[in-house]
Amino acid sequence: MTSVVVTRRGPALWARIDRAGAGNACDSTVLAGLEGWLAGATDPDVRVLVLTGTGRSFCAGADLAETTGLLGDLPALLALLDRGRRLVRRMRAAELPTVAAVNGAAFGGGLELLLACDIAVAADSARIGDRHLAVGQVPGWGSSVLLPLAVGPALARRLLVTGETWSAEDSARRGLVSGTVADDQLVAHVDALAAAVAALDPTAVRRMLRIARPVVADAAWEREWETLTAHVTAQATGVE
């Protein structure tokens, strides 16, 4: 069974993380499925990429069972975490607009997947937060880099440092998502967004993405990654 279900809905290629029993947490099978989703968008009639989750969770973040199990193999653990980081950066560089259809809880790496998308729409029941500190971790897939661009530095620090969770309404009011819709209208709403994009000139859309996406300095990505690497290495070795 695949952990990511890829389906075509009109002009959009949807990826649905399908690990509802694990909160749709990102393990290596999910990362592989999302990599395949990005690589598979070769049909010229596909004009939008959409990411969502199964059940009541969008994505709970990196799979703690898998990462904890790799503490005895530090190179493998860092390779897994780096794979997620590279996925986020690939999403931000996609030639097609990316949409997060946030159907439920988005925490940690799930927030980072949301932030990687050009547009995020949240169902009314969605709950969103960073939550890395709640499990003794720090970000590595971009939330310290991308969150300030979405909500501003002050609110970003608040979300990162307090570990609080925002409602869909709060997330929209603070600019983390573009809007909210009733849970049972989320898919239809995103279908309409995809149709609107598909009605536009595709070359112009690609060029618009180049200038509309905020530019992030490589140094910011590297500072986050170096911090995560040092933190995880200390946890694995017991040496600060």
Tab-separated table of C-alpha atoms in Angstrom, residues 48-239:
chain	number	residue	atom	x	y	z
A	48	VAL	CA	-1.827	22.980	-10.294
A	49	LEU	CA	-0.363	20.715	-7.591
A	50	VAL	CA	-2.508	20.129	-4.499
A	51	LEU	CA	-1.433	18.569	-1.197
A	52	THR	CA	-3.878	17.304	1.419
A	53	GLY	CA	-4.290	14.562	4.002
A	54	THR	CA	-6.607	11.709	4.852
A	55	GLY	CA	-9.107	11.958	7.677
A	56	ARG	CA	-8.752	14.603	10.374
A	57	SER	CA	-5.068	15.417	9.892
A	58	PHE	CA	-3.191	17.258	7.170
A	59	CYS	CA	0.207	16.143	8.456
A	60	ALA	CA	1.487	15.715	12.015
A	61	GLY	CA	5.101	16.285	10.985
A	62	ALA	CA	8.038	13.907	10.790
A	63	ASP	CA	7.264	10.400	11.990
A	64	LEU	CA	8.702	10.247	15.520
A	65	ALA	CA	8.705	6.450	15.585
A	66	GLU	CA	10.987	6.359	12.557
A	67	THR	CA	13.259	9.204	13.647
A	68	THR	CA	13.602	7.882	17.200
A	69	GLY	CA	14.418	4.444	15.818
A	70	LEU	CA	17.286	5.976	13.853
A	71	LEU	CA	18.987	7.669	16.812
A	72	GLY	CA	21.496	4.808	16.809
A	73	ASP	CA	22.332	5.476	13.163
A	74	LEU	CA	23.036	9.195	12.990
A	75	PRO	CA	23.980	9.318	9.269
A	76	ALA	CA	20.713	7.589	8.339
A	77	LEU	CA	18.705	9.925	10.587
A	78	LEU	CA	20.291	13.041	9.120
A	79	ALA	CA	19.790	11.686	5.602
A	80	LEU	CA	16.078	11.192	6.315
A	81	LEU	CA	15.694	14.693	7.723
A	82	ASP	CA	17.641	16.169	4.827
A	83	ARG	CA	15.332	14.365	2.421
A	84	GLY	CA	12.378	16.225	3.923
A	85	ARG	CA	14.230	19.510	3.743
A	86	ARG	CA	15.023	18.974	0.079
A	87	LEU	CA	11.398	18.059	-0.630
A	88	VAL	CA	10.219	21.379	0.811
A	89	ARG	CA	12.703	23.276	-1.317
A	90	ARG	CA	11.607	21.370	-4.410
A	91	MET	CA	8.007	22.303	-3.697
A	92	ARG	CA	8.961	25.975	-3.438
A	93	ALA	CA	10.753	25.724	-6.786
A	94	ALA	CA	7.969	23.867	-8.623
A	95	GLU	CA	7.013	25.320	-11.992
A	96	LEU	CA	3.334	24.875	-11.159
A	97	PRO	CA	1.380	26.644	-8.406
A	98	THR	CA	1.126	24.533	-5.259
A	99	VAL	CA	-1.916	24.533	-2.990
A	100	ALA	CA	-2.199	23.135	0.536
A	101	ALA	CA	-5.747	21.925	1.176
A	102	VAL	CA	-5.420	21.838	4.965
A	103	ASN	CA	-8.092	19.351	5.966
A	104	GLY	CA	-7.066	19.030	9.609
A	105	ALA	CA	-4.133	19.271	12.019
A	106	ALA	CA	-0.870	20.601	10.563
A	107	PHE	CA	2.038	20.495	13.003
A	108	GLY	CA	5.829	20.530	12.748
A	109	GLY	CA	6.784	19.184	9.348
A	110	GLY	CA	3.132	19.475	8.351
A	111	LEU	CA	3.326	23.224	8.925
A	112	GLU	CA	6.502	23.260	6.852
A	113	LEU	CA	4.769	21.465	3.969
A	114	LEU	CA	1.970	24.043	4.224
A	115	LEU	CA	4.502	26.886	4.143
A	116	ALA	CA	6.143	25.400	1.056
A	117	CYS	CA	2.911	25.860	-0.901
A	118	ASP	CA	1.987	29.021	-2.785
A	119	ILE	CA	-1.579	29.030	-1.447
A	120	ALA	CA	-2.996	27.405	1.671
A	121	VAL	CA	-6.707	27.010	2.347
A	122	ALA	CA	-7.836	25.601	5.681
A	123	ALA	CA	-10.960	23.702	6.581
A	124	ASP	CA	-12.765	25.249	9.529
A	125	SER	CA	-11.707	22.364	11.791
A	126	ALA	CA	-7.993	22.684	10.957
A	127	ARG	CA	-5.505	23.386	13.714
A	128	ILE	CA	-2.032	24.642	12.872
A	129	GLY	CA	1.163	25.008	14.885
A	130	ASP	CA	4.898	24.460	14.811
A	131	ARG	CA	5.097	22.212	17.892
A	132	HIS	CA	8.759	21.233	17.434
A	133	LEU	CA	9.571	22.299	20.978
A	134	ALA	CA	6.721	20.155	22.315
A	135	VAL	CA	8.742	17.077	21.339
A	136	GLY	CA	12.150	18.544	22.162
A	137	GLN	CA	13.080	19.343	18.579
A	138	VAL	CA	13.896	22.332	16.384
A	139	PRO	CA	12.814	22.945	12.788
A	140	GLY	CA	14.775	21.665	9.828
A	141	TRP	CA	12.340	21.785	6.914
A	142	GLY	CA	11.903	25.522	6.771
A	143	SER	CA	9.506	26.844	9.388
A	144	SER	CA	12.094	29.172	10.951
A	145	VAL	CA	12.813	30.480	7.444
A	146	LEU	CA	9.359	30.567	5.844
A	147	LEU	CA	7.079	31.355	8.779
A	148	PRO	CA	8.362	34.939	9.243
A	149	LEU	CA	7.658	35.566	5.550
A	150	ALA	CA	4.075	34.412	6.023
A	151	VAL	CA	3.067	36.079	9.286
A	152	GLY	CA	5.898	38.467	10.130
A	153	PRO	CA	8.805	37.994	12.574
A	154	ALA	CA	6.913	38.711	15.796
A	155	LEU	CA	4.082	36.254	15.208
A	156	ALA	CA	6.532	33.703	13.817
A	157	ARG	CA	8.589	33.805	17.004
A	158	ARG	CA	5.412	33.494	19.044
A	159	LEU	CA	4.315	30.361	17.183
A	160	LEU	CA	7.786	28.820	17.190
A	161	VAL	CA	8.671	29.528	20.811
A	162	THR	CA	5.356	29.024	22.613
A	163	GLY	CA	4.289	25.888	20.757
A	164	GLU	CA	0.727	27.172	20.684
A	165	THR	CA	-1.847	25.996	18.175
A	166	TRP	CA	-3.837	28.357	15.988
A	167	SER	CA	-7.370	27.773	14.783
A	168	ALA	CA	-8.157	27.997	11.084
A	169	GLU	CA	-9.748	31.398	11.716
A	170	ASP	CA	-6.701	32.687	13.599
A	171	SER	CA	-4.405	31.330	10.894
A	172	ALA	CA	-6.344	33.195	8.210
A	173	ARG	CA	-6.474	36.419	10.214
A	174	ARG	CA	-2.697	36.296	10.722
A	175	GLY	CA	-1.920	35.488	7.090
A	176	LEU	CA	-0.763	31.912	7.535
A	177	VAL	CA	-3.509	30.654	5.227
A	178	SER	CA	-5.359	32.582	2.540
A	179	GLY	CA	-8.802	31.671	3.838
A	180	THR	CA	-11.054	29.121	5.488
A	181	VAL	CA	-13.998	27.100	4.240
A	182	ALA	CA	-16.408	24.600	5.712
A	183	ASP	CA	-14.859	21.160	5.973
A	184	ASP	CA	-17.208	19.662	3.410
A	185	GLN	CA	-16.460	22.474	0.945
A	186	LEU	CA	-12.658	22.275	1.001
A	187	VAL	CA	-12.238	20.063	-2.060
A	188	ALA	CA	-14.774	22.014	-4.110
A	189	HIS	CA	-13.107	25.284	-3.137
A	190	VAL	CA	-9.681	24.058	-4.220
A	191	ASP	CA	-11.179	22.631	-7.421
A	192	ALA	CA	-12.436	26.137	-8.188
A	193	LEU	CA	-8.998	27.626	-7.484
A	194	ALA	CA	-7.407	25.105	-9.837
A	195	ALA	CA	-9.935	25.878	-12.539
A	196	ALA	CA	-9.224	29.596	-12.208
A	197	VAL	CA	-5.479	29.001	-12.628
A	198	ALA	CA	-6.073	26.663	-15.568
A	199	ALA	CA	-7.941	29.440	-17.367
A	200	LEU	CA	-4.785	31.581	-17.394
A	201	ASP	CA	-1.808	31.513	-19.733
A	202	PRO	CA	0.540	28.820	-18.332
A	203	THR	CA	3.733	30.590	-19.362
A	204	ALA	CA	2.611	33.772	-17.641
A	205	VAL	CA	1.698	31.778	-14.531
A	206	ARG	CA	5.179	30.236	-14.370
A	207	ARG	CA	6.786	33.641	-14.719
A	208	MET	CA	4.500	35.112	-12.094
A	209	LEU	CA	5.614	32.438	-9.638
A	210	ARG	CA	9.232	33.476	-10.132
A	211	ILE	CA	8.515	37.004	-8.952
A	212	ALA	CA	5.687	36.305	-6.486
A	213	ARG	CA	7.519	33.777	-4.337
A	214	PRO	CA	9.606	35.406	-1.597
A	215	VAL	CA	13.323	34.916	-2.097
A	216	VAL	CA	15.068	33.148	0.772
A	217	ALA	CA	18.821	33.474	1.157
A	218	ASP	CA	20.741	30.217	1.178
A	219	ALA	CA	22.339	31.329	4.442
A	220	ALA	CA	18.947	31.218	6.188
A	221	TRP	CA	18.316	27.648	5.064
A	222	GLU	CA	21.816	26.613	6.091
A	223	ARG	CA	21.568	28.223	9.543
A	224	GLU	CA	18.397	26.245	10.236
A	225	TRP	CA	19.914	23.014	8.944
A	226	GLU	CA	23.138	23.471	10.913
A	227	THR	CA	21.114	24.090	14.071
A	228	LEU	CA	19.016	20.965	13.546
A	229	THR	CA	22.098	18.895	12.771
A	230	ALA	CA	23.813	20.019	15.960
A	231	HIS	CA	20.667	19.381	18.019
A	232	VAL	CA	20.034	15.895	16.629
A	233	THR	CA	23.700	14.961	16.912
A	234	ALA	CA	23.713	15.963	20.586
A	235	GLN	CA	20.595	13.859	21.202
A	236	ALA	CA	22.097	10.840	19.447
A	237	THR	CA	25.529	11.035	21.072
A	238	GLY	CA	24.705	12.560	24.440
A	239	VAL	CA	27.392	15.167	23.850
